PDB file of C-alpha atoms in Angstrom:
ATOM      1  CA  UNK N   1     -64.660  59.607-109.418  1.00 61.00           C
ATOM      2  CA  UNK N   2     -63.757  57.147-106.551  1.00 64.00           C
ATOM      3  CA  UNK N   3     -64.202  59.155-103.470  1.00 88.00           C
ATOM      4  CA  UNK N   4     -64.063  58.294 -99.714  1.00 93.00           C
ATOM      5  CA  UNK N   5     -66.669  60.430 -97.629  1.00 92.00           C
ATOM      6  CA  UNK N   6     -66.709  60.838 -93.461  1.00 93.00           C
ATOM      7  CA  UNK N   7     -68.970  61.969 -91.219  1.00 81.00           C
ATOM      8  CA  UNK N   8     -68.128  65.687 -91.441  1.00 70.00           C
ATOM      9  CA  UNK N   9     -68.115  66.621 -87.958  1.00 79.00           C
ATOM     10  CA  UNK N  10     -66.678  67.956 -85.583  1.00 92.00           C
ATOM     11  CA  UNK N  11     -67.354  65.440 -83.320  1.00 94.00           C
ATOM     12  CA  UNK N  12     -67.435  66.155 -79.713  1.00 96.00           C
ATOM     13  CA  UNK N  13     -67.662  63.300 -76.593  1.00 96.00           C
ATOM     14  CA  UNK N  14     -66.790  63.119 -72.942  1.00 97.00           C
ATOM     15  CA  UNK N  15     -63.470  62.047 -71.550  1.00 97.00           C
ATOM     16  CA  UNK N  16     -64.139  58.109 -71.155  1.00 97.00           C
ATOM     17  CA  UNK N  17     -67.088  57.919 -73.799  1.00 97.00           C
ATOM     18  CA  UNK N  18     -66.696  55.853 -76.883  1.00 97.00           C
ATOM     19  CA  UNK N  19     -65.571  58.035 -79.983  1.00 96.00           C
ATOM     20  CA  UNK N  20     -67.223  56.851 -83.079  1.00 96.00           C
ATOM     21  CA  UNK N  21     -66.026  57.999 -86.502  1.00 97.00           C
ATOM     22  CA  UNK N  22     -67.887  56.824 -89.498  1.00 95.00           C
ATOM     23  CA  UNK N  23     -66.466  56.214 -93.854  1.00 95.00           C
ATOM     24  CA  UNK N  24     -68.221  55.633 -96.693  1.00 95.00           C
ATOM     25  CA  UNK N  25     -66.208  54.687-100.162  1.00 94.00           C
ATOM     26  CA  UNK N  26     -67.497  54.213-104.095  1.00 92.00           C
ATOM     27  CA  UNK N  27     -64.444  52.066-105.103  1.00 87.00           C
ATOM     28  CA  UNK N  28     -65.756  48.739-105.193  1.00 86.00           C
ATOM     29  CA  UNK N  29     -62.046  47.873-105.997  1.00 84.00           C
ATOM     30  CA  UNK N  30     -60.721  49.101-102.990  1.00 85.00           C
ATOM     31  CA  UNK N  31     -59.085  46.272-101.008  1.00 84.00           C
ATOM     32  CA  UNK N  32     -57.788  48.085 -98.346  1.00 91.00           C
ATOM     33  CA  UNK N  33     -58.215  50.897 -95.468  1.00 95.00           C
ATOM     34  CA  UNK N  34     -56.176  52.420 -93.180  1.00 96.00           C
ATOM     35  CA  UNK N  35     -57.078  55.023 -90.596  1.00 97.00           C
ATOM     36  CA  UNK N  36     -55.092  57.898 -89.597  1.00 97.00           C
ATOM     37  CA  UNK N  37     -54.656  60.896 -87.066  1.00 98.00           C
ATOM     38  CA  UNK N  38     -53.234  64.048 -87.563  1.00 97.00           C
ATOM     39  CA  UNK N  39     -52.814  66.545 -85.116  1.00 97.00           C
ATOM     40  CA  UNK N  40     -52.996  70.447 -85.758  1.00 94.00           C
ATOM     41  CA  UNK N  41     -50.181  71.157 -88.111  1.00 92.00           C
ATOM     42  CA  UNK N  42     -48.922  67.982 -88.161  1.00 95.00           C
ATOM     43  CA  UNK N  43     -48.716  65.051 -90.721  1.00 96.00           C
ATOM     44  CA  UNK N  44     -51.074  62.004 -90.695  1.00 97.00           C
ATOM     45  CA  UNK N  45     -49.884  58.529 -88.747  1.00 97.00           C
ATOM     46  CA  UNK N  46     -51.107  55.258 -88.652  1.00 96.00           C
ATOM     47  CA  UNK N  47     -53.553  54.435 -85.931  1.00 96.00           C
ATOM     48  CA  UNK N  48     -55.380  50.928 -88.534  1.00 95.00           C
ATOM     49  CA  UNK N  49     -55.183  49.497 -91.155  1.00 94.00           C
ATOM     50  CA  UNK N  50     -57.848  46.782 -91.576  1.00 95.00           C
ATOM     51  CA  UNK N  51     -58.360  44.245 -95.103  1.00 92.00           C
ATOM     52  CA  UNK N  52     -60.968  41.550 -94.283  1.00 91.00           C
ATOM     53  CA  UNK N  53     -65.212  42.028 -93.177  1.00 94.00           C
ATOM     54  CA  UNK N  54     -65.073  42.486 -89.644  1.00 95.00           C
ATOM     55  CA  UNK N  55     -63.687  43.913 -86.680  1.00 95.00           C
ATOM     56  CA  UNK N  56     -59.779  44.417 -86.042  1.00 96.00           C
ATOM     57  CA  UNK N  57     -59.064  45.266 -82.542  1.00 97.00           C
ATOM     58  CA  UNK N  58     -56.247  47.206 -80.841  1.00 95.00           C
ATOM     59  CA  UNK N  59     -55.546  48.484 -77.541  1.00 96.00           C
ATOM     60  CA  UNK N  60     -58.751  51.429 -77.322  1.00 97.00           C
ATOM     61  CA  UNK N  61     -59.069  51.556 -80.598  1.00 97.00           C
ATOM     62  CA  UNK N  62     -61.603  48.744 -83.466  1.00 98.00           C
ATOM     63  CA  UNK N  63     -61.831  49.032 -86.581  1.00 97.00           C
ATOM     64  CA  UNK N  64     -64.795  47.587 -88.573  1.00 97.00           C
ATOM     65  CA  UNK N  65     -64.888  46.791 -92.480  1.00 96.00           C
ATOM     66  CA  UNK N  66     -67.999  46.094 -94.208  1.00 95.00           C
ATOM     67  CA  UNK N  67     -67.275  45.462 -98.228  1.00 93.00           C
ATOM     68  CA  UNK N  68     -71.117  44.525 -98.699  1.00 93.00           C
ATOM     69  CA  UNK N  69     -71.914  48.533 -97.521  1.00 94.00           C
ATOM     70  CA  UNK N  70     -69.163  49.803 -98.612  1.00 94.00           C
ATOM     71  CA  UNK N  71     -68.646  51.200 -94.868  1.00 95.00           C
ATOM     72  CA  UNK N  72     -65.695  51.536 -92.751  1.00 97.00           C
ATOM     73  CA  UNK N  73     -65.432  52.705 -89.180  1.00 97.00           C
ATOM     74  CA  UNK N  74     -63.374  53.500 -86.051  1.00 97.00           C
ATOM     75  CA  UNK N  75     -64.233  53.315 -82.636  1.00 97.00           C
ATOM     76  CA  UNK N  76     -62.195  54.575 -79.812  1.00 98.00           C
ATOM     77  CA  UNK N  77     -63.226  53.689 -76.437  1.00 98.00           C
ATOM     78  CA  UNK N  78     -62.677  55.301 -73.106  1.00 97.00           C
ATOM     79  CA  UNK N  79     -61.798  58.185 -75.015  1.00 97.00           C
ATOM     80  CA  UNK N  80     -58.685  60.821 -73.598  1.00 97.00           C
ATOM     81  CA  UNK N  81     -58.401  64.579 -74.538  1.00 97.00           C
ATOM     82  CA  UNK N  82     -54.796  63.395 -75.913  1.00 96.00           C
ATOM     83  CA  UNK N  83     -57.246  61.705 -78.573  1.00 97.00           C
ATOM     84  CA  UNK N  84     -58.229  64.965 -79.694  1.00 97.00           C
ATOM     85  CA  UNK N  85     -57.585  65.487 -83.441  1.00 97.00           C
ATOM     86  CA  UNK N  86     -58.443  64.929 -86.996  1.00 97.00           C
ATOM     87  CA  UNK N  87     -59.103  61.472 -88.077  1.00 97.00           C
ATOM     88  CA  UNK N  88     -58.738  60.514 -91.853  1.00 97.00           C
ATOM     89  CA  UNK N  89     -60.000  57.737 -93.586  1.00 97.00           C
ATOM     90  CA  UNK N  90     -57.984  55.940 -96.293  1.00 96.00           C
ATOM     91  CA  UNK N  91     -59.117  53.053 -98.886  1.00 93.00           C
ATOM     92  CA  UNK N  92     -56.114  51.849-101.245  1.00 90.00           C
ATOM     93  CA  UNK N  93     -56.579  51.237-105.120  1.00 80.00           C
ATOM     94  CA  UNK N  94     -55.822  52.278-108.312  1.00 77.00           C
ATOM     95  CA  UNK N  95     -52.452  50.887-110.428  1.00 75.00           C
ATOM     96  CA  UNK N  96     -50.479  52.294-107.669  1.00 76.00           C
ATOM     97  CA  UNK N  97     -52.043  51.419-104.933  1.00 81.00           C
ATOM     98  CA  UNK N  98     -52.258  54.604-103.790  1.00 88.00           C
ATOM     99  CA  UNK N  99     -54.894  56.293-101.239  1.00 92.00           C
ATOM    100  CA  UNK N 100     -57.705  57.644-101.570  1.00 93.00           C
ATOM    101  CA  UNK N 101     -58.728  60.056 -98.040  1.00 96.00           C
ATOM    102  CA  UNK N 102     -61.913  61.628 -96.970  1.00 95.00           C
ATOM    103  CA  UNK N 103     -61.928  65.023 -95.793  1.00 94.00           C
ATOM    104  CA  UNK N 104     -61.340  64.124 -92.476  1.00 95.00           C
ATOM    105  CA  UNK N 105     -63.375  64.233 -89.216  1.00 95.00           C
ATOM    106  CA  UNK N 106     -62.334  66.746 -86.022  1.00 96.00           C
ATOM    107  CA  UNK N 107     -62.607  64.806 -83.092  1.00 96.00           C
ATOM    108  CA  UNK N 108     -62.031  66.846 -79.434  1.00 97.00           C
ATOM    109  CA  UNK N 109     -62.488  64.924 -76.146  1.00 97.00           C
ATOM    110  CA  UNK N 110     -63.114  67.248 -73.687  1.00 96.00           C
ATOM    111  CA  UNK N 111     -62.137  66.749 -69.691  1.00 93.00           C
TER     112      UNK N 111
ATOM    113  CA  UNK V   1     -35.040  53.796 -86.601  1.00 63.00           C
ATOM    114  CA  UNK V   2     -35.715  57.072 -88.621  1.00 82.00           C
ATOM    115  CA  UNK V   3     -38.474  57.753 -90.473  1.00 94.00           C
ATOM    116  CA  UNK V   4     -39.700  59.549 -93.081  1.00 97.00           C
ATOM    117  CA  UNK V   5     -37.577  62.783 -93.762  1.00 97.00           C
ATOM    118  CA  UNK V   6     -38.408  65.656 -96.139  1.00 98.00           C
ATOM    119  CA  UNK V   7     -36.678  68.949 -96.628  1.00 97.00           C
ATOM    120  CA  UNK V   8     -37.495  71.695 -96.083  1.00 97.00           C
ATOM    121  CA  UNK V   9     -39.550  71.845 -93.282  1.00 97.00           C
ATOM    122  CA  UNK V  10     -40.982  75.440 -94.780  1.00 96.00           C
ATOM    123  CA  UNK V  11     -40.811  77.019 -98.137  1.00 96.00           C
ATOM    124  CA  UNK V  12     -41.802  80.252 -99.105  1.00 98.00           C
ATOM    125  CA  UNK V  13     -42.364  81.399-102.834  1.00 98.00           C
ATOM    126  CA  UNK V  14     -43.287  83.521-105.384  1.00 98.00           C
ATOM    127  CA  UNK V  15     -45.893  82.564-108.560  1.00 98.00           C
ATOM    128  CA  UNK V  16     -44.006  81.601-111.326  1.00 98.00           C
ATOM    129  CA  UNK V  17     -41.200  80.618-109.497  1.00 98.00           C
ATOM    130  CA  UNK V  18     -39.955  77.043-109.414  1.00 98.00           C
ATOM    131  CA  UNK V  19     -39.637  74.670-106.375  1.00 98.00           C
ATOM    132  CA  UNK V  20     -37.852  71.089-105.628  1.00 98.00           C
ATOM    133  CA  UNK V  21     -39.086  69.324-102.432  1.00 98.00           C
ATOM    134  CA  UNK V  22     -36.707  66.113-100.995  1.00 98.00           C
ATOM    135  CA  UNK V  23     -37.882  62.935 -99.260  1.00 98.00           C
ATOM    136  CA  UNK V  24     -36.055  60.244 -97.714  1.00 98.00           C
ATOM    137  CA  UNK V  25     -37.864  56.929 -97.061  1.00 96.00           C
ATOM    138  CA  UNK V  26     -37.482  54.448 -94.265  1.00 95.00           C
ATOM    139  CA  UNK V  27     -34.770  52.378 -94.475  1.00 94.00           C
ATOM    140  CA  UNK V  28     -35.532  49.430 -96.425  1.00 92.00           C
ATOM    141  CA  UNK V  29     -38.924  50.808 -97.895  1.00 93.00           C
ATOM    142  CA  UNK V  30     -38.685  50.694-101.716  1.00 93.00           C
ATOM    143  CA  UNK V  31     -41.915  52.731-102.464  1.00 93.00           C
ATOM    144  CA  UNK V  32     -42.164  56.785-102.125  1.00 95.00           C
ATOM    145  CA  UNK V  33     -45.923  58.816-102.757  1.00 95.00           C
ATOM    146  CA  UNK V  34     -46.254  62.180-102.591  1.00 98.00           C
ATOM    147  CA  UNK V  35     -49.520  63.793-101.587  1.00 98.00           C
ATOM    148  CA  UNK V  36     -50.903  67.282-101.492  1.00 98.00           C
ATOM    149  CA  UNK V  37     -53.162  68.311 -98.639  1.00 98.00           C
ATOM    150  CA  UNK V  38     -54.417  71.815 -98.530  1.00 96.00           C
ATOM    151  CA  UNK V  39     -56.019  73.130 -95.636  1.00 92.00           C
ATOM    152  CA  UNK V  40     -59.084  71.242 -94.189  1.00 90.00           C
ATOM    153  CA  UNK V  41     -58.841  68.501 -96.776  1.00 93.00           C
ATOM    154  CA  UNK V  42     -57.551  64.961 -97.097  1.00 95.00           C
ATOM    155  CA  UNK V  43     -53.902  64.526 -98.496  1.00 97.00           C
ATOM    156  CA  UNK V  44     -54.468  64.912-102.282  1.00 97.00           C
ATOM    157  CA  UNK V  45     -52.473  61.823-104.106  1.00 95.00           C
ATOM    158  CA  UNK V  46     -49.965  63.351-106.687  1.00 97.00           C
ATOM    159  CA  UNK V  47     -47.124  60.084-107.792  1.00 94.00           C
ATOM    160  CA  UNK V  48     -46.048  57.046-106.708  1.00 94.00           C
ATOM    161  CA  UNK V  49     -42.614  55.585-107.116  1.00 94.00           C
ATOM    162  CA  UNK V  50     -41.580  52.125-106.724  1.00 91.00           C
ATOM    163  CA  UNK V  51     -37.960  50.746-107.834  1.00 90.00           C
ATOM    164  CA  UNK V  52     -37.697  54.088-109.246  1.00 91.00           C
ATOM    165  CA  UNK V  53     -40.231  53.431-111.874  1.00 92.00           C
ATOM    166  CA  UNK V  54     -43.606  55.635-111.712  1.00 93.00           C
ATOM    167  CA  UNK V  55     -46.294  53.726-111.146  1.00 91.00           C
ATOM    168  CA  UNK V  56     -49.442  56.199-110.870  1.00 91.00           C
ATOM    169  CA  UNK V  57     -49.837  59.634-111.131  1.00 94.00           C
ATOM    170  CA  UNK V  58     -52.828  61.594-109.577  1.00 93.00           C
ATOM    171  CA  UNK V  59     -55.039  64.350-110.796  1.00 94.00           C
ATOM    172  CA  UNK V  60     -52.135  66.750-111.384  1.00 97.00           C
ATOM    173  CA  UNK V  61     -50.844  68.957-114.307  1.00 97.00           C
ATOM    174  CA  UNK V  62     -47.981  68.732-115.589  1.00 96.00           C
ATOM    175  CA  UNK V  63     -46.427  71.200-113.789  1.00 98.00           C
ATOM    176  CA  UNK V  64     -46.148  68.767-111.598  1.00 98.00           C
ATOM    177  CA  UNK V  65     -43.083  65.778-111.935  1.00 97.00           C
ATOM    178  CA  UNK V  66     -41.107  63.600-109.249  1.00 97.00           C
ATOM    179  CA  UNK V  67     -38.757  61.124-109.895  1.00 97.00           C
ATOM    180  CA  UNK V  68     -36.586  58.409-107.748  1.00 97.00           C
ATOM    181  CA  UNK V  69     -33.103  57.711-107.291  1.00 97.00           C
ATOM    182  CA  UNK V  70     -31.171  54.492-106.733  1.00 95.00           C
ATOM    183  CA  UNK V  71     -31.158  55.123-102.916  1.00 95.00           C
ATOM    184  CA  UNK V  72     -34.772  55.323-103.129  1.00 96.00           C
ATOM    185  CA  UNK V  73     -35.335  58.722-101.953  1.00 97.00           C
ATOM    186  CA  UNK V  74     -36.915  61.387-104.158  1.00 98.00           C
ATOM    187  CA  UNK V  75     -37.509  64.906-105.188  1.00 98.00           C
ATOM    188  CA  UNK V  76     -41.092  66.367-106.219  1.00 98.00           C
ATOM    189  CA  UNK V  77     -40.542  69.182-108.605  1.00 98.00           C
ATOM    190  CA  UNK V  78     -43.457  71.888-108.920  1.00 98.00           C
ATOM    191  CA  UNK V  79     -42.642  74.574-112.091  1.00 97.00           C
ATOM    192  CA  UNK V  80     -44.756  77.946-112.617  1.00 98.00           C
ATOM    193  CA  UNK V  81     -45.803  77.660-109.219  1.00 98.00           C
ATOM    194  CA  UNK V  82     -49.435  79.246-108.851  1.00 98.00           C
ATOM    195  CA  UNK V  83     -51.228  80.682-105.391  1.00 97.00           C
ATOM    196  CA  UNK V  84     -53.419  77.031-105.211  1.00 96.00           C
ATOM    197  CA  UNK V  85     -50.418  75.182-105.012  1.00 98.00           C
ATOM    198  CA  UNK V  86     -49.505  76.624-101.709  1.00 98.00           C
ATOM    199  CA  UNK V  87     -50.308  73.361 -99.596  1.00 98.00           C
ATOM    200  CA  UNK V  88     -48.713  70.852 -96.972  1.00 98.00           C
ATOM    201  CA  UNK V  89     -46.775  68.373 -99.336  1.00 98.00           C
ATOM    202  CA  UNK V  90     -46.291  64.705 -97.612  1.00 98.00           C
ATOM    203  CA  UNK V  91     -43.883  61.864 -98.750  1.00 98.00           C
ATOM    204  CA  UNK V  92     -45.071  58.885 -97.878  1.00 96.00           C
ATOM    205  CA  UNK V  93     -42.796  55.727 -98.003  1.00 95.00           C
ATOM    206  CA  UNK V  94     -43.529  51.695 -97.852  1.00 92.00           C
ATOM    207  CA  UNK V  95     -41.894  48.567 -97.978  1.00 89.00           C
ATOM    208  CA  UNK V  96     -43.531  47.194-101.408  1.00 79.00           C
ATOM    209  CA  UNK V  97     -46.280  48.835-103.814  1.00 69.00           C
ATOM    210  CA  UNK V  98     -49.109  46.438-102.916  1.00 69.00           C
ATOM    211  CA  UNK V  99     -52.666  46.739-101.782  1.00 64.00           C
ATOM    212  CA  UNK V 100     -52.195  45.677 -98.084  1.00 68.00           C
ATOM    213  CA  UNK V 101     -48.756  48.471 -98.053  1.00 82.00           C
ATOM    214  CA  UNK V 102     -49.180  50.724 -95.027  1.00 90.00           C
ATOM    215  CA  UNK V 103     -47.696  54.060 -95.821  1.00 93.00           C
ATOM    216  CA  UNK V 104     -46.110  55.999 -93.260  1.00 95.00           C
ATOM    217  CA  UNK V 105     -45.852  60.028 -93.733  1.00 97.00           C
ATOM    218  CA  UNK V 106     -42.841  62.428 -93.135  1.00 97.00           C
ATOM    219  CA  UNK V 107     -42.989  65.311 -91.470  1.00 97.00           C
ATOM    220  CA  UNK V 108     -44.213  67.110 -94.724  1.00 97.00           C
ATOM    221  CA  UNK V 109     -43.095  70.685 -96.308  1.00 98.00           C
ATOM    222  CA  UNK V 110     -45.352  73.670 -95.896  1.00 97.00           C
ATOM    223  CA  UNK V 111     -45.221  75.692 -98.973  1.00 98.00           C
ATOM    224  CA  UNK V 112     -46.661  79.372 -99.525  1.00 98.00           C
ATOM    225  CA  UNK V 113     -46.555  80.414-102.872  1.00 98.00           C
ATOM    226  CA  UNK V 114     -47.332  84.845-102.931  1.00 97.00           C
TER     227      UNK V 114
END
């Protein structure tokens, strides 16, 4: 079963620190990932999406891909309580493309 | 622009009952999924649509079906409805059906099934 695992958390850091939020995933055919935050009793939306080995920066937030290790990961830096949520993890395969999402990880920033 | 619409926001039934849930994509986006996410999970992927044609299905039974009309919005239909199935349901919509496709989420419907 192609699965996408994250660092279960909850995950707890200083306002200002450096957030980082870790993904594992089996699919060797996945191509590519997308992270995504969803506050309490809300839907998920788009913070990444990254393709290539590497880093993919914007704003406070990198991404970094590594196909070799099959790892994916998000860093936030200078981290704000506004930050605080749930952070999910998406690769993309399959026929339809569709994703595949970890469980999540709870992230709170606290002032 | 708008985004991703569903209706309704919050649906309340009974097992054995039958429900239809709507989703409007973003204007231009040809592609609709629909996901499951129960609580303190990732969102569960049930079908894709893309120029109306299926093009995957998830681990679902067949209680499950969807389908896509020529406006490209959609309609998941759930039949015998059973107390697991009480979840957050998300339409996600995107431009094309390809690998590098970032879907965007609606709003998602909140169903309780007693």
């Amino acid at each position: 079963q192609k699965e996408v695992e994250q660092n279960s958390g909850p995950l707890s850091v200083p306002e200002g620190a450096i957030a980082s939020l870790n993904c594992t995933y089996s699919d060797r055919g996945s191509q590519s990932f997308f992270w995504y935050r969803q506050y309490s009793g809300k839907s998920p939306e788009l913070i990444m999406s990254i393709y290539s080995n590497g880093d993919k920066e914007d704003g406070r937030f990198t991404a970094q891909l590594n196909k070799a290790s099959q790892y994916v990961s998000l860093l936030i830096r200078d981290s704000q309580p506004s930050d605080s949520a749930t952070y999910l993890c998406a690769g993309s395969s399959g026929s339809a493309r569709q994703l595949t999402f970890g469980s999540g990880t709870q992230l709170t920033v606290l002032p | 622009d708008a985004g991703v619409t569903q209706s309704p926001t919050h649906l309340i039934k009974t097992r054995g009952q039958h429900v239809t849930l709507r989703c409007s994509p973003i204007s231009g986006h040809k592609s609709v999924s629909w996901y499951q996410q129960v609580l303190g999970q990732g969102p569960q992927f049930i079908f894709q649509y893309y120029e109306k044609e299926e093009r995957g299905r998830g681990n679902f039974p067949d209680r499950f079906s969807a389908r896509q009309f020529p406006n490209y919005s959609s309609e998941l239909n759930v039949n015998a409805l059973l107390l697991g199935d009480s979840a957050l349901y998300l339409c996600a919509s995107s431009l094309e059906a390809g690998y590098a496709e970032t879907q965007y989420f609606g709003p998602g419907t909140r169903l309780l099934v007693l």
